[in-house]
Coordinates of C-alpha atoms in Angstrom, one line a residue:
X187 CA 54.8 13.9 -32.9
X188 CA 56.8 14.6 -29.8
X189 CA 59.7 12.6 -28.4
X190 CA 58.2 13.6 -25.0
X191 CA 54.7 12.3 -25.6
X192 CA 55.3 9.3 -23.2
X193 CA 55.8 11.7 -20.3
X194 CA 52.0 12.3 -20.2
X195 CA 51.2 8.5 -20.2
X196 CA 50.8 6.9 -16.8
X197 CA 52.7 3.6 -16.1
X198 CA 55.5 1.9 -14.2
X199 CA 58.3 3.1 -16.5
X200 CA 60.7 5.8 -15.3
X201 CA 61.3 8.8 -17.5
X202 CA 65.0 7.7 -17.8
X203 CA 63.8 4.2 -18.9
X204 CA 61.6 5.7 -21.6
X205 CA 64.5 7.7 -22.9
X206 CA 66.7 4.6 -22.9
X207 CA 64.1 2.7 -24.8
X208 CA 63.9 5.4 -27.3
X209 CA 67.7 5.1 -27.9
X210 CA 67.4 1.3 -28.2
X211 CA 64.3 1.4 -30.5
X212 CA 65.6 4.1 -32.9
X213 CA 64.6 3.1 -36.5
X214 CA 63.6 -0.4 -35.5
X215 CA 60.5 -2.6 -35.9
X216 CA 59.7 -3.4 -32.3
X217 CA 57.6 -6.2 -30.7
X218 CA 56.6 -5.2 -27.2
X219 CA 55.1 -7.8 -24.8
X220 CA 53.1 -6.1 -22.1
X221 CA 51.4 -2.9 -23.1
X222 CA 49.8 -1.9 -19.7
X223 CA 48.7 1.7 -20.3
X224 CA 51.0 2.3 -23.3
X225 CA 53.7 4.4 -21.8
X226 CA 56.7 2.3 -23.2
X227 CA 54.9 1.8 -26.5
X228 CA 54.6 5.6 -26.9
X229 CA 58.2 6.1 -25.8
X230 CA 59.5 3.7 -28.4
X231 CA 57.2 4.8 -31.2
X232 CA 58.7 8.3 -31.1
X233 CA 61.9 6.9 -32.5
X234 CA 61.1 3.4 -33.8
X235 CA 60.1 2.6 -37.3
X236 CA 57.0 0.9 -35.9
X237 CA 55.9 -0.7 -32.6
X238 CA 53.6 -3.8 -32.3
X239 CA 52.4 -4.1 -28.7
X240 CA 50.5 -7.1 -27.2
X241 CA 48.6 -7.5 -24.0
X242 CA 45.7 -9.5 -22.8
X243 CA 44.4 -6.7 -20.6
X244 CA 43.6 -9.1 -17.7
X245 CA 46.4 -7.9 -15.4
X246 CA 48.4 -10.2 -13.2
X247 CA 49.3 -10.7 -9.5
X248 CA 51.5 -7.6 -9.4
X249 CA 49.3 -5.0 -11.0
X250 CA 45.6 -4.7 -11.6
X251 CA 44.1 -5.2 -15.0
X252 CA 44.9 -2.3 -17.3
X253 CA 42.0 -0.9 -19.3
X254 CA 42.2 -1.5 -23.0
X255 CA 40.2 1.7 -23.6
X256 CA 42.6 3.7 -21.4
X257 CA 45.7 2.3 -23.2
X258 CA 44.0 3.0 -26.6
X259 CA 43.2 6.6 -25.5
X260 CA 46.8 7.1 -24.2
X261 CA 48.2 6.0 -27.5
X262 CA 45.7 8.1 -29.6
X263 CA 46.4 11.2 -27.4
X264 CA 50.2 10.8 -27.9
X265 CA 49.9 11.5 -31.6
X266 CA 51.8 8.3 -32.4
X267 CA 48.9 5.9 -33.0
X268 CA 49.9 5.5 -36.6
X269 CA 53.3 4.1 -35.4
X270 CA 51.7 1.6 -33.0
X271 CA 49.7 -1.6 -33.6
X272 CA 47.9 -2.9 -30.6
X273 CA 47.3 -6.6 -30.4
X274 CA 44.8 -7.8 -27.8
X275 CA 45.9 -11.4 -27.0
X276 CA 47.6 -13.7 -24.6
X277 CA 51.2 -13.4 -26.0
X278 CA 52.0 -17.0 -25.0
X279 CA 49.3 -18.2 -27.4
X280 CA 49.8 -15.4 -30.0
X281 CA 53.6 -15.9 -30.4
X282 CA 53.1 -19.7 -30.7
X283 CA 51.1 -19.1 -33.8
X284 CA 52.4 -18.2 -37.2
X285 CA 54.5 -15.2 -36.0
X286 CA 57.9 -14.6 -37.5
X287 CA 60.0 -13.0 -34.8
X288 CA 62.7 -12.3 -37.4
X289 CA 60.3 -9.7 -38.8
X290 CA 61.2 -7.6 -35.8
X291 CA 64.5 -5.8 -35.1
X292 CA 63.8 -5.5 -31.4
X293 CA 61.8 -7.5 -28.7
X294 CA 60.9 -5.7 -25.5
X295 CA 59.5 -7.8 -22.6
X296 CA 57.6 -6.1 -19.8
X297 CA 54.8 -8.5 -19.1
X298 CA 54.1 -10.5 -16.0
X299 CA 57.1 -11.0 -13.7
X300 CA 55.6 -13.8 -11.7
X301 CA 55.4 -17.6 -11.7
X302 CA 55.5 -19.3 -14.1
X303 CA 58.6 -17.5 -15.0
X304 CA 57.3 -15.6 -18.0
X305 CA 60.7 -14.0 -18.9
X306 CA 62.2 -17.5 -19.1
X307 CA 59.4 -18.6 -21.3
X308 CA 59.8 -15.6 -23.5
X309 CA 63.6 -15.9 -23.7
X310 CA 63.3 -19.6 -24.5
X311 CA 61.6 -18.4 -27.8
X312 CA 64.6 -16.0 -28.5
X313 CA 67.5 -18.5 -28.9
X314 CA 67.6 -17.9 -32.7
X315 CA 66.4 -14.3 -32.7
X316 CA 69.2 -12.0 -34.0
X317 CA 67.8 -8.6 -33.1
X318 CA 68.0 -6.6 -29.9
X319 CA 66.3 -8.1 -26.9
X320 CA 65.4 -5.9 -23.9
X321 CA 63.7 -6.9 -20.6
X322 CA 62.3 -4.5 -18.0
X323 CA 62.6 -4.8 -14.2
X324 CA 66.1 -6.4 -14.2
X325 CA 68.6 -6.2 -11.2
X326 CA 66.2 -4.5 -8.9
X327 CA 66.6 -5.0 -5.2
X328 CA 62.9 -6.1 -5.1
X329 CA 62.6 -9.8 -4.1
X330 CA 59.6 -10.1 -6.5
X331 CA 62.0 -9.3 -9.4
X332 CA 64.7 -11.9 -8.7
X333 CA 63.2 -14.2 -11.4
X334 CA 63.6 -11.5 -14.0
X335 CA 67.4 -11.3 -13.4
X336 CA 67.7 -15.1 -13.1
X337 CA 66.0 -15.6 -16.4
X338 CA 68.2 -13.2 -18.4
X339 CA 71.4 -14.6 -16.8
X340 CA 70.3 -18.1 -17.8
X341 CA 69.6 -16.9 -21.3
X342 CA 73.1 -15.3 -21.5
X343 CA 74.7 -18.6 -20.4
X344 CA 72.7 -20.7 -22.7
X345 CA 73.3 -18.5 -25.8
X346 CA 76.6 -16.9 -25.1
X347 CA 75.1 -13.4 -25.6
X348 CA 76.5 -10.7 -23.4
X349 CA 74.1 -8.9 -21.1
X350 CA 74.1 -5.1 -21.1
X351 CA 73.2 -4.4 -17.5
X352 CA 70.8 -1.5 -16.7
X353 CA 72.3 2.0 -17.1
X354 CA 71.9 4.5 -14.2
X355 CA 68.3 5.2 -13.4
X356 CA 66.9 2.3 -15.3
X357 CA 66.1 -1.4 -14.8
X358 CA 66.2 -2.4 -18.5
X359 CA 68.8 -5.1 -19.4
X360 CA 69.4 -5.9 -23.0
X361 CA 71.2 -8.0 -25.5
X362 CA 72.6 -6.3 -28.6
X363 CA 71.7 -7.5 -32.1
X364 CA 73.9 -10.2 -33.4

């Protein structure tokens, strides 16, 4: 098992973001929303207790549909498959079921960043979550990502939780555990 295994997995996550996720996920049970090709799941699995990752593998308006088989192969090739559970489902339906978010120490959102505001929908479910919450693609100068930043700022105002803004070389904002 290598801490660098994620570097061989394609995806839209900078190396510095993978390293940052490894720091945030260390020793935690992580729920990731948005697997794509598995890059962030593999990064976190290198330091996390366990990662559960969910994706419907139909893509969205920003990226084409990732291949479930390619994601599975990337995870297997990383040597970290035993630390990652893949769930194939629409997270908005899956999470509305009998899922106990408190069973996780960290939630990482990197799903669709388009209308309807998925980050806002996700964060609306997190009001009572006491673990670490991280969201990808925050505070970018890209006009397509403005909704991401607006969503986390609304969450901070509503809950009183402090936003940890992205560190240099990343676009991951997070809220520490309570």
